[in-house]
């Protein structure tokens, strides 16, 4: 601690580069160790990254708070939110540029494993960012000393010591997340793909604000009696809500009655949510993926023949490649790629689908015979997909009754409340469609040479550019339509994982499916940090293998 003061006083009023003397240095304080992992080049450059390590005999977190993985993740999430909130209070202007700033990774409403906080039986470690003070690019040593020894020391004490936290809030946070994870793990044995608890608040404040709509405006979710399930949770006891069964499920209803709102909640149910979000007990199987048309995306070597064949000019759809996919070919490829990556539930909204891919009614079939139509619509494959591969589908539709012929369950949204219309549909005597086979799913072998992450020889580049783009080598990967990537840290982690598979896995022999399984195993066993291209990252968040696969498949030239 004294040594740090000496250095800051020595470099006071020197050029900003003198701060580099702190780089890779470790300083012992009375209650924690402080590490300077990265020093910014100037007050306007990306901030300095620091790391603090607190012994557990000082932090004093009880064993029950991290006794298993899900409790540990919940505790780390809670601590990151405490650190993030309080860092704004202790951050103050201490010069030019970022001088005096203190900030951490910004979490969303979801609870994810992140690299910013780690806790075990011995230590609690937190990684965050600061702006080292200067004026006129001259070091303000006194300001830096006050920042470290007063602001940061207090931030650590009030955010990361158990005795200074509200135990009731921490316990609620951990137990809520544990119950949600337990609920999700029960879905398969209950024959469900999703559960929406009674009282859930599904609408959000706006399209750009993921917080819940004001409770005075929002209509709490209530399950229809026919679909109501009661499940016993380990911490909070019995909970009631709508269980959505496996198979082909339609969500119908008039415009603006909540169909898409329900689907968005279902697609976000792959994540656990913080208490107060309104979706704490809206849980969906982890292997659920949102499918949509994606005009203009590239497709490389995908067998889309289950949906599309006999194209003009004898294009081989068993090994389909294009730099500019149509709506139908992109949606077909998205489904095949999802299956290849292990999807078990497809989530589809007709509003973002290609019409000619979704349906082809009897009148159109009579005008254009099947042997002249290269597209086999999804309606002909949705039941074989479940029968042959046990992959369910939840489809939002309001403009066509064709899918009523293949549905196992029909949910009608009326004024944001669900009604079970399954029995009513059966009474209509709608003729069921015949069932065939889905077709084979072939896994591809990617060529290592097509995934080089080097921007130039010896210079690797792999990072997120905002939430919806990844910079990989000389290329930009557009992931704006991969809707279930929800945090910047996930995009960054996926970029790092792409470098990982290039360096360690790709050998022109392993299939995509084999690569996915290895990456998923690494993620589960070692955590997201194992993919990092830099030591001690402070900004990575766990991702799903489905979202990793969708990013990989969007690399042009793969």
Coordinates of C-alpha atoms in Angstrom, one line a residue:
X1 CA 0.0 0.0 0.0
X2 CA 2.8 2.4 0.9
X3 CA 4.7 1.5 -2.2
X4 CA 1.7 2.5 -4.4
X5 CA 1.6 5.9 -2.7
X6 CA 5.3 6.4 -3.3
X7 CA 4.9 5.6 -7.0
X8 CA 2.0 8.0 -7.4
X9 CA 3.9 10.8 -5.7
X10 CA 7.0 10.1 -7.8
X11 CA 5.2 10.3 -11.1
X12 CA 3.0 13.3 -10.2
X13 CA 3.0 15.9 -13.0
X14 CA 5.0 13.7 -15.3
X15 CA 3.7 12.7 -18.8
X16 CA 0.8 10.3 -18.8
X17 CA 2.9 7.4 -20.0
X18 CA 4.6 7.3 -16.6
X19 CA 1.4 5.6 -15.3
X20 CA 2.8 2.5 -17.1
X21 CA 5.0 1.9 -14.1
X22 CA 1.8 0.5 -12.4
X23 CA 1.2 -2.1 -15.2
X24 CA 1.2 -5.7 -14.0
X25 CA 2.0 -4.5 -10.5
X26 CA 0.3 -5.9 -7.3
X27 CA -0.3 -3.9 -4.2
X28 CA -1.3 -5.2 -0.8
X29 CA -3.9 -3.2 1.2
X30 CA -5.2 -4.1 4.6
X31 CA -8.3 -5.9 3.4
X32 CA -7.6 -6.7 -0.3
X33 CA -4.9 -7.0 -3.0
X34 CA -5.0 -4.5 -5.9
X35 CA -3.7 -5.5 -9.4
X36 CA -3.2 -3.2 -12.4
X37 CA -3.8 -5.5 -15.4
X38 CA -3.9 -2.8 -18.1
X39 CA -3.0 0.8 -18.1
X40 CA -4.7 3.2 -20.5
X41 CA -2.4 5.1 -22.9
X42 CA -4.0 8.5 -22.3
X43 CA -7.0 9.9 -20.5
X44 CA -9.2 9.5 -23.6
X45 CA -8.2 5.9 -24.4
X46 CA -10.0 2.8 -23.2
X47 CA -9.9 2.8 -19.4
X48 CA -7.4 1.2 -17.1
X49 CA -8.4 -2.3 -16.0
X50 CA -7.9 -3.2 -12.3
X51 CA -8.6 -6.3 -10.2
X52 CA -9.1 -6.7 -6.5
X53 CA -8.9 -9.9 -4.6
X54 CA -10.4 -10.2 -1.1
X55 CA -9.7 -13.2 1.1
X56 CA -12.8 -15.0 2.3
X57 CA -11.9 -14.6 5.9
X58 CA -12.4 -10.8 5.3
X59 CA -15.3 -10.9 2.8
X60 CA -17.0 -13.5 5.0
X61 CA -19.6 -14.8 2.5
X62 CA -21.4 -17.8 4.1
X63 CA -21.0 -21.2 2.3
X64 CA -24.7 -21.4 1.5
X65 CA -24.4 -18.4 -0.9
X66 CA -22.2 -20.3 -3.3
X67 CA -22.6 -24.0 -2.4
X68 CA -23.5 -25.0 -6.0
X69 CA -22.9 -23.5 -9.4
X70 CA -26.3 -21.8 -9.8
X71 CA -26.0 -20.1 -6.4
X72 CA -22.5 -19.0 -7.2
X73 CA -23.6 -17.5 -10.5
X74 CA -26.5 -15.7 -8.7
X75 CA -24.2 -14.4 -6.0
X76 CA -21.7 -13.1 -8.5
X77 CA -24.5 -11.4 -10.5
X78 CA -25.8 -9.7 -7.3
X79 CA -22.3 -8.5 -6.4
X80 CA -21.7 -7.2 -9.9
X81 CA -24.9 -5.2 -9.7
X82 CA -23.9 -3.8 -6.3
X83 CA -20.5 -2.8 -7.7
X84 CA -22.0 -1.3 -10.8
X85 CA -24.6 0.8 -8.9
X86 CA -22.2 2.0 -6.3
X87 CA -19.3 2.7 -8.8
X88 CA -21.5 5.6 -10.2
X89 CA -21.7 7.1 -6.7
X90 CA -18.0 7.0 -6.1
X91 CA -17.0 8.1 -9.6
X92 CA -16.2 11.8 -9.9
X93 CA -14.5 14.1 -12.4
X94 CA -10.8 14.3 -11.5
X95 CA -9.4 15.9 -14.6
X96 CA -9.8 15.5 -18.4
X97 CA -11.2 12.6 -20.4
X98 CA -12.0 9.6 -18.2
X99 CA -10.1 10.9 -15.3
X100 CA -11.8 9.8 -12.0
X101 CA -14.2 7.5 -13.7
X102 CA -15.0 4.2 -12.0
X103 CA -17.2 1.7 -13.7
X104 CA -17.8 -2.0 -14.2
X105 CA -19.4 -4.3 -16.8
X106 CA -23.1 -3.3 -17.2
X107 CA -25.4 -6.3 -16.7
X108 CA -28.8 -6.7 -18.3
X109 CA -32.0 -8.0 -16.7
X110 CA -30.7 -11.5 -17.1
X111 CA -28.5 -13.5 -14.7
X112 CA -25.4 -14.9 -16.5
X113 CA -22.1 -16.2 -15.5
X114 CA -19.7 -13.3 -16.2
X115 CA -15.9 -12.8 -15.9
X116 CA -16.2 -9.6 -13.9
X117 CA -16.8 -11.3 -10.6
X118 CA -15.6 -14.7 -9.3
X119 CA -16.0 -16.2 -5.8
X120 CA -14.9 -19.5 -4.2
X121 CA -13.9 -20.8 -0.8
X122 CA -10.7 -18.8 -0.6
X123 CA -11.2 -15.5 -2.4
X124 CA -13.6 -13.0 -4.0
X125 CA -12.2 -11.4 -7.1
X126 CA -13.7 -8.3 -8.9
X127 CA -12.5 -6.8 -12.1
X128 CA -13.5 -3.3 -13.2
X129 CA -12.3 -0.2 -14.9
X130 CA -11.0 3.2 -13.8
X131 CA -9.8 6.4 -15.5
X132 CA -6.4 7.5 -14.1
X133 CA -6.4 11.3 -13.4
X134 CA -4.6 13.8 -15.5
X135 CA -4.8 17.4 -16.8
X136 CA -3.0 18.5 -20.0
X137 CA -1.9 14.9 -20.2
X138 CA 0.1 15.4 -17.0
X139 CA -0.4 13.0 -14.2
X140 CA -2.4 14.2 -11.2
X141 CA -0.8 12.1 -8.6
X142 CA -2.7 13.5 -5.6
X143 CA -6.0 12.9 -7.4
X144 CA -5.0 9.3 -8.3
X145 CA -4.0 8.7 -4.7
X146 CA -7.4 10.0 -3.4
X147 CA -9.2 8.0 -6.0
X148 CA -7.5 4.7 -5.1
X149 CA -7.2 5.1 -1.3
X150 CA -10.6 6.7 -0.7
X151 CA -13.1 6.2 -3.6
X152 CA -12.1 2.7 -4.7
X153 CA -11.4 1.5 -1.1
X154 CA -14.9 2.5 0.0
X155 CA -16.4 1.1 -3.2
X156 CA -14.9 -2.3 -2.4
X157 CA -15.9 -2.2 1.3
X158 CA -19.5 -1.3 0.6
X159 CA -20.1 -3.5 -2.5
X160 CA -18.1 -6.7 -1.8
X161 CA -18.1 -7.3 1.9
X162 CA -21.0 -9.5 3.1
X163 CA -21.5 -7.5 6.3
X164 CA -22.4 -4.3 4.3
X165 CA -25.0 -6.0 2.0
X166 CA -28.7 -6.3 2.6
X167 CA -28.9 -10.0 3.5
X168 CA -32.6 -10.2 2.7
X169 CA -32.1 -8.9 -0.8
X170 CA -29.2 -11.2 -1.4
X171 CA -31.1 -14.2 -0.2
X172 CA -34.1 -13.4 -2.4
X173 CA -31.8 -13.0 -5.4
X174 CA -30.1 -16.3 -4.9
X175 CA -33.2 -18.3 -4.1
X176 CA -35.2 -16.8 -7.0
X177 CA -32.5 -17.7 -9.5
X178 CA -32.1 -21.2 -8.0
X179 CA -35.9 -21.8 -8.2
X180 CA -36.0 -20.6 -11.8
X181 CA -33.2 -22.9 -12.8
X182 CA -34.8 -25.8 -11.0
X183 CA -38.1 -25.1 -12.8
X184 CA -36.3 -25.1 -16.2
X185 CA -34.6 -28.4 -15.4
X186 CA -38.0 -29.9 -14.7
X187 CA -39.6 -29.0 -18.0
X188 CA -38.4 -32.1 -19.9
X189 CA -39.7 -34.6 -17.4
X190 CA -43.0 -32.8 -17.3
X191 CA -43.4 -32.9 -21.1
X192 CA -43.2 -29.1 -21.4
X193 CA -41.1 -26.7 -23.4
X194 CA -42.0 -23.6 -21.4
X195 CA -43.7 -22.4 -18.2
X196 CA -45.2 -19.0 -17.7
X197 CA -46.0 -18.3 -14.0
X198 CA -49.3 -16.6 -13.0
X199 CA -48.7 -13.0 -12.1
X200 CA -45.8 -12.6 -14.6
X201 CA -45.4 -9.2 -16.2
X202 CA -44.6 -9.9 -19.9
X203 CA -44.7 -6.4 -21.6
X204 CA -41.6 -4.2 -21.4
X205 CA -41.5 -0.4 -21.1
X206 CA -40.5 0.0 -24.7
X207 CA -38.7 -1.6 -27.6
X208 CA -35.4 -0.1 -26.3
X209 CA -36.1 -0.5 -22.5
X210 CA -36.1 -4.1 -21.2
X211 CA -37.5 -3.1 -17.8
X212 CA -41.0 -4.2 -17.0
X213 CA -44.0 -2.1 -18.0
X214 CA -45.5 -0.1 -15.1
X215 CA -47.6 -2.4 -13.0
X216 CA -50.5 0.0 -13.2
X217 CA -50.6 -0.4 -17.0
X218 CA -49.5 -4.0 -17.5
X219 CA -51.9 -6.9 -17.2
X220 CA -50.5 -9.8 -15.1
X221 CA -50.4 -13.1 -16.8
X222 CA -53.0 -15.7 -15.8
X223 CA -52.9 -19.3 -17.2
X224 CA -56.1 -20.8 -18.7
X225 CA -57.3 -23.7 -16.4
X226 CA -56.8 -26.3 -19.2
X227 CA -53.1 -25.5 -19.3
X228 CA -52.5 -24.6 -15.7
X229 CA -49.7 -26.6 -13.9
X230 CA -48.6 -26.5 -10.3
X231 CA -44.9 -27.1 -9.6
X232 CA -43.2 -27.3 -6.2
X233 CA -40.1 -25.1 -6.0
X234 CA -37.3 -25.9 -3.5
X235 CA -37.3 -22.4 -1.9
X236 CA -40.6 -20.7 -2.5
X237 CA -43.0 -23.7 -2.6
X238 CA -45.8 -24.3 -5.1
X239 CA -46.1 -22.1 -8.1
X240 CA -48.9 -22.1 -10.7
X241 CA -48.8 -21.1 -14.3
X242 CA -49.2 -22.1 -17.9
X243 CA -47.3 -25.1 -19.0
X244 CA -46.7 -25.2 -22.8
X245 CA -46.5 -28.8 -23.9
X246 CA -44.1 -30.3 -26.4
X247 CA -45.2 -30.7 -30.0
X248 CA -46.6 -28.1 -32.4
X249 CA -48.1 -25.1 -30.6
X250 CA -49.9 -22.2 -32.2
X251 CA -50.3 -18.8 -30.6
X252 CA -53.2 -17.0 -32.3
X253 CA -55.4 -14.0 -31.7
X254 CA -56.2 -10.5 -33.0
X255 CA -53.6 -7.8 -33.7
X256 CA -52.2 -6.0 -30.6
X257 CA -53.6 -8.7 -28.2
X258 CA -50.2 -9.9 -27.0
X259 CA -49.2 -12.8 -29.3
X260 CA -45.7 -11.4 -30.1
X261 CA -45.3 -10.2 -26.5
X262 CA -45.8 -13.8 -25.2
X263 CA -43.4 -15.1 -27.8
X264 CA -40.7 -12.6 -26.9
X265 CA -41.1 -13.6 -23.2
X266 CA -40.8 -17.3 -24.2
X267 CA -37.7 -16.7 -26.3
X268 CA -36.1 -14.7 -23.4
X269 CA -37.1 -17.5 -21.0
X270 CA -33.9 -19.3 -21.8
X271 CA -32.3 -16.9 -19.3
X272 CA -32.9 -16.4 -15.6
X273 CA -34.1 -12.9 -14.6
X274 CA -33.5 -10.8 -11.6
X275 CA -36.2 -10.4 -8.9
X276 CA -38.6 -7.6 -9.9
X277 CA -38.2 -8.1 -13.6
X278 CA -41.7 -9.6 -14.0
X279 CA -40.3 -12.7 -15.9
X280 CA -38.6 -14.4 -12.9
X281 CA -40.6 -17.6 -13.5
X282 CA -41.0 -17.5 -17.3
X283 CA -38.7 -20.3 -18.2
X284 CA -38.0 -22.1 -21.5
X285 CA -35.9 -25.0 -22.4
X286 CA -32.3 -23.9 -23.0
X287 CA -32.2 -25.3 -26.6
X288 CA -34.9 -22.9 -27.8
X289 CA -34.0 -20.8 -30.8
X290 CA -35.8 -17.9 -32.6
X291 CA -36.1 -18.6 -36.3
X292 CA -36.8 -15.9 -38.9
X293 CA -36.2 -15.0 -42.6
X294 CA -33.0 -13.2 -43.1
X295 CA -32.7 -11.8 -46.6
X296 CA -29.2 -11.2 -47.8
X297 CA -27.3 -13.4 -45.4
X298 CA -24.6 -15.8 -46.6
X299 CA -25.1 -19.5 -46.5
X300 CA -22.2 -22.0 -47.0
X301 CA -22.7 -25.7 -47.7
X302 CA -26.0 -26.2 -46.0
X303 CA -28.3 -29.1 -46.9
X304 CA -31.6 -27.3 -47.3
X305 CA -33.1 -30.2 -49.4
X306 CA -35.7 -31.0 -46.7
X307 CA -37.3 -27.7 -47.7
X308 CA -36.0 -26.7 -51.1
X309 CA -35.0 -28.8 -54.1
X310 CA -35.2 -28.9 -57.9
X311 CA -34.0 -25.3 -58.3
X312 CA -33.6 -23.9 -61.8
X313 CA -30.1 -24.3 -63.3
X314 CA -29.7 -27.5 -61.3
X315 CA -28.5 -25.8 -58.2
X316 CA -27.5 -28.5 -55.6
X317 CA -29.6 -27.7 -52.5
X318 CA -27.9 -30.6 -50.6
X319 CA -24.8 -28.4 -50.5
X320 CA -26.4 -24.9 -50.8
X321 CA -24.1 -21.9 -50.9
X322 CA -25.1 -18.2 -51.6
X323 CA -23.8 -14.8 -50.7
X324 CA -27.3 -13.3 -50.9
X325 CA -30.0 -15.6 -49.6
X326 CA -33.7 -15.0 -50.2
X327 CA -36.3 -15.0 -47.4
X328 CA -37.2 -18.7 -48.0
X329 CA -33.6 -20.1 -48.4
X330 CA -32.4 -18.1 -45.4
X331 CA -35.2 -19.4 -43.2
X332 CA -34.6 -22.9 -44.4
X333 CA -30.9 -22.6 -43.6
X334 CA -31.5 -21.1 -40.2
X335 CA -33.6 -24.2 -39.3
X336 CA -31.1 -26.7 -40.6
X337 CA -28.2 -24.9 -38.8
X338 CA -30.2 -24.8 -35.6
X339 CA -30.9 -28.5 -35.7
X340 CA -27.2 -29.2 -36.4
X341 CA -26.4 -27.2 -33.2
X342 CA -28.8 -29.1 -31.0
X343 CA -32.0 -27.1 -31.1
X344 CA -35.1 -28.7 -29.4
X345 CA -37.6 -25.9 -29.8
X346 CA -38.1 -23.5 -32.7
X347 CA -39.8 -20.1 -32.1
X348 CA -41.4 -18.5 -35.1
X349 CA -43.4 -15.4 -35.7
X350 CA -45.2 -15.1 -39.0
X351 CA -44.4 -11.4 -39.1
X352 CA -40.7 -12.1 -39.5
X353 CA -41.1 -15.2 -41.8
X354 CA -41.1 -15.7 -45.5
X355 CA -44.7 -16.4 -46.5
X356 CA -43.8 -18.8 -49.4
X357 CA -41.7 -20.7 -46.9
X358 CA -44.4 -21.0 -44.3
X359 CA -47.5 -22.0 -46.3
X360 CA -48.9 -23.1 -49.7
X361 CA -52.6 -23.5 -49.7
X362 CA -54.7 -25.8 -51.8
X363 CA -55.6 -23.2 -54.4
X364 CA -52.0 -22.4 -55.1
X365 CA -51.1 -26.1 -55.2
X366 CA -53.8 -26.6 -57.8
X367 CA -52.4 -23.7 -59.9
X368 CA -48.7 -24.6 -59.5
X369 CA -48.2 -28.4 -59.2
X370 CA -45.7 -29.7 -56.6
X371 CA -43.3 -30.8 -59.3
X372 CA -42.9 -27.2 -60.4
X373 CA -42.6 -25.7 -56.9
X374 CA -39.1 -26.1 -55.4
X375 CA -40.2 -25.1 -51.9
X376 CA -41.7 -27.6 -49.5
X377 CA -43.3 -25.3 -47.0
X378 CA -42.7 -25.5 -43.3
X379 CA -46.3 -26.6 -42.7
X380 CA -45.4 -29.9 -44.5
X381 CA -42.4 -30.4 -42.3
X382 CA -43.4 -29.2 -38.8
X383 CA -45.0 -32.4 -37.7
X384 CA -42.2 -34.7 -39.2
X385 CA -39.7 -32.5 -37.4
X386 CA -41.3 -33.4 -34.1
X387 CA -42.0 -37.0 -35.0
X388 CA -38.5 -37.7 -36.4
X389 CA -36.3 -35.5 -34.2
X390 CA -38.5 -34.6 -31.3
X391 CA -38.1 -30.8 -32.0
X392 CA -41.1 -28.8 -31.0
X393 CA -42.3 -25.6 -32.6
X394 CA -44.1 -22.6 -31.2
X395 CA -45.6 -20.5 -33.9
X396 CA -47.3 -17.1 -33.7
X397 CA -49.9 -16.7 -36.5
X398 CA -52.8 -14.5 -37.1
X399 CA -53.3 -14.5 -40.9
X400 CA -53.7 -18.1 -41.9
X401 CA -55.6 -21.1 -40.5
X402 CA -53.5 -23.6 -42.3
X403 CA -51.4 -24.5 -39.3
X404 CA -54.5 -25.4 -37.3
X405 CA -54.4 -28.7 -39.3
X406 CA -51.1 -29.7 -37.8
X407 CA -51.3 -28.1 -34.3
X408 CA -51.2 -30.1 -31.0
X409 CA -52.1 -27.1 -28.9
X410 CA -53.7 -23.8 -29.7
X411 CA -53.4 -20.7 -27.4
X412 CA -55.5 -17.7 -28.2
X413 CA -54.4 -14.3 -26.8
X414 CA -57.2 -12.0 -25.9
X415 CA -56.4 -8.7 -24.2
X416 CA -53.0 -10.1 -23.2
X417 CA -54.5 -13.1 -21.5
X418 CA -54.2 -16.7 -22.9
X419 CA -57.2 -18.9 -23.7
X420 CA -56.9 -22.6 -24.6
X421 CA -58.6 -23.0 -28.0
X422 CA -57.3 -26.6 -28.6
X423 CA -60.7 -28.3 -28.0
X424 CA -62.5 -25.6 -29.9
X425 CA -60.3 -26.1 -33.0
X426 CA -60.9 -29.8 -32.9
X427 CA -64.7 -29.2 -32.8
X428 CA -64.3 -27.3 -36.1
X429 CA -63.5 -30.7 -37.8
X430 CA -60.5 -29.3 -39.6
X431 CA -59.0 -31.9 -41.8
X432 CA -55.5 -32.9 -40.6
X433 CA -52.6 -32.8 -43.1
X434 CA -50.8 -36.0 -44.0
X435 CA -47.4 -36.7 -42.3
X436 CA -44.2 -37.6 -44.2
X437 CA -40.5 -37.7 -43.2
X438 CA -38.5 -34.6 -42.5
X439 CA -35.3 -35.7 -44.2
X440 CA -31.7 -36.3 -43.2
X441 CA -29.6 -33.8 -41.3
X442 CA -26.0 -33.8 -42.4
X443 CA -23.3 -32.1 -40.4
X444 CA -20.6 -30.2 -42.4
X445 CA -16.8 -30.0 -42.0
X446 CA -15.6 -26.3 -41.9
X447 CA -12.2 -25.6 -43.5
X448 CA -9.7 -24.0 -41.1
X449 CA -8.3 -21.7 -43.8
X450 CA -11.7 -20.0 -44.1
X451 CA -11.7 -18.8 -40.5
X452 CA -8.4 -17.0 -40.1
X453 CA -8.9 -14.3 -37.4
X454 CA -5.8 -12.3 -38.4
X455 CA -6.4 -8.8 -39.7
X456 CA -2.9 -8.8 -41.0
X457 CA 0.0 -11.3 -40.4
X458 CA 0.5 -11.8 -36.7
X459 CA -2.3 -9.4 -35.7
X460 CA -5.4 -11.2 -34.4
X461 CA -8.6 -9.2 -34.2
X462 CA -11.8 -10.6 -32.6
X463 CA -14.2 -8.4 -30.7
X464 CA -17.8 -7.2 -30.6
X465 CA -18.7 -3.9 -32.2
X466 CA -21.8 -3.1 -30.3
X467 CA -24.3 -5.8 -29.5
X468 CA -25.0 -6.9 -33.0
X469 CA -21.7 -7.0 -34.9
X470 CA -18.5 -9.0 -34.4
X471 CA -15.2 -8.0 -35.9
X472 CA -13.3 -11.1 -36.8
X473 CA -10.0 -10.6 -38.7
X474 CA -10.8 -8.4 -41.7
X475 CA -14.5 -9.2 -41.7
X476 CA -17.6 -8.0 -40.0
X477 CA -20.1 -10.6 -38.9
X478 CA -23.7 -9.3 -38.9
X479 CA -25.5 -10.9 -35.9
X480 CA -28.3 -8.3 -35.8
X481 CA -30.9 -11.0 -36.5
X482 CA -29.6 -13.4 -33.8
X483 CA -32.2 -12.2 -31.3
X484 CA -31.2 -14.2 -28.3
X485 CA -27.8 -12.6 -27.9
X486 CA -28.7 -10.0 -25.3
X487 CA -25.4 -8.7 -23.8
X488 CA -22.3 -7.2 -25.2
X489 CA -20.2 -9.6 -23.1
X490 CA -21.8 -12.5 -25.0
X491 CA -20.9 -11.1 -28.4
X492 CA -17.3 -10.5 -27.1
X493 CA -17.1 -14.0 -25.7
X494 CA -18.4 -15.6 -28.9
X495 CA -15.7 -13.6 -30.8
X496 CA -13.1 -15.1 -28.5
X497 CA -14.5 -18.6 -28.9
X498 CA -14.2 -18.3 -32.7
X499 CA -10.4 -17.7 -32.2
X500 CA -10.4 -20.7 -29.8
X501 CA -11.8 -23.1 -32.4
X502 CA -9.6 -21.8 -35.1
X503 CA -6.4 -22.3 -33.0
X504 CA -7.4 -25.5 -31.2
X505 CA -10.2 -27.4 -32.9
X506 CA -10.4 -26.9 -36.6
X507 CA -8.4 -29.5 -38.5
X508 CA -10.5 -30.0 -41.7
X509 CA -11.8 -33.2 -40.1
X510 CA -14.1 -32.3 -37.3
X511 CA -17.7 -31.6 -38.2
X512 CA -19.6 -28.6 -37.0
X513 CA -21.6 -30.8 -34.5
X514 CA -18.3 -32.1 -33.0
X515 CA -16.9 -28.6 -32.7
X516 CA -20.1 -27.4 -31.0
X517 CA -20.0 -30.2 -28.5
X518 CA -16.4 -29.5 -27.5
X519 CA -17.1 -25.8 -27.1
X520 CA -20.1 -26.5 -25.0
X521 CA -18.2 -28.9 -22.8
X522 CA -15.4 -26.3 -22.3
X523 CA -18.0 -23.6 -21.4
X524 CA -19.7 -25.8 -18.8
X525 CA -16.5 -27.2 -17.3
X526 CA -14.2 -24.2 -17.3
X527 CA -16.5 -21.2 -17.9
X528 CA -16.5 -18.4 -20.4
X529 CA -13.1 -17.1 -19.3
X530 CA -11.4 -20.2 -20.9
X531 CA -12.0 -18.7 -24.3
X532 CA -10.5 -15.3 -23.6
X533 CA -7.7 -14.1 -25.9
X534 CA -6.4 -11.9 -23.0
X535 CA -5.7 -12.8 -19.4
X536 CA -8.1 -11.9 -16.6
X537 CA -11.0 -10.4 -18.8
X538 CA -13.5 -8.2 -17.1
X539 CA -16.1 -8.0 -19.9
X540 CA -17.2 -11.6 -21.0
X541 CA -20.5 -13.2 -20.4
X542 CA -21.6 -16.8 -21.0
X543 CA -23.3 -17.6 -24.3
X544 CA -25.3 -20.5 -25.6
X545 CA -23.9 -22.9 -28.2
X546 CA -26.9 -22.2 -30.5
X547 CA -25.9 -18.5 -30.6
X548 CA -22.3 -19.4 -31.1
X549 CA -23.3 -21.6 -34.0
X550 CA -25.5 -18.9 -35.6
X551 CA -22.6 -16.4 -35.4
X552 CA -20.2 -18.9 -36.9
X553 CA -22.6 -19.6 -39.8
X554 CA -22.9 -15.9 -40.6
X555 CA -19.2 -15.5 -41.5
X556 CA -19.0 -14.8 -45.1
X557 CA -16.5 -17.0 -46.9
X558 CA -16.7 -19.8 -44.2

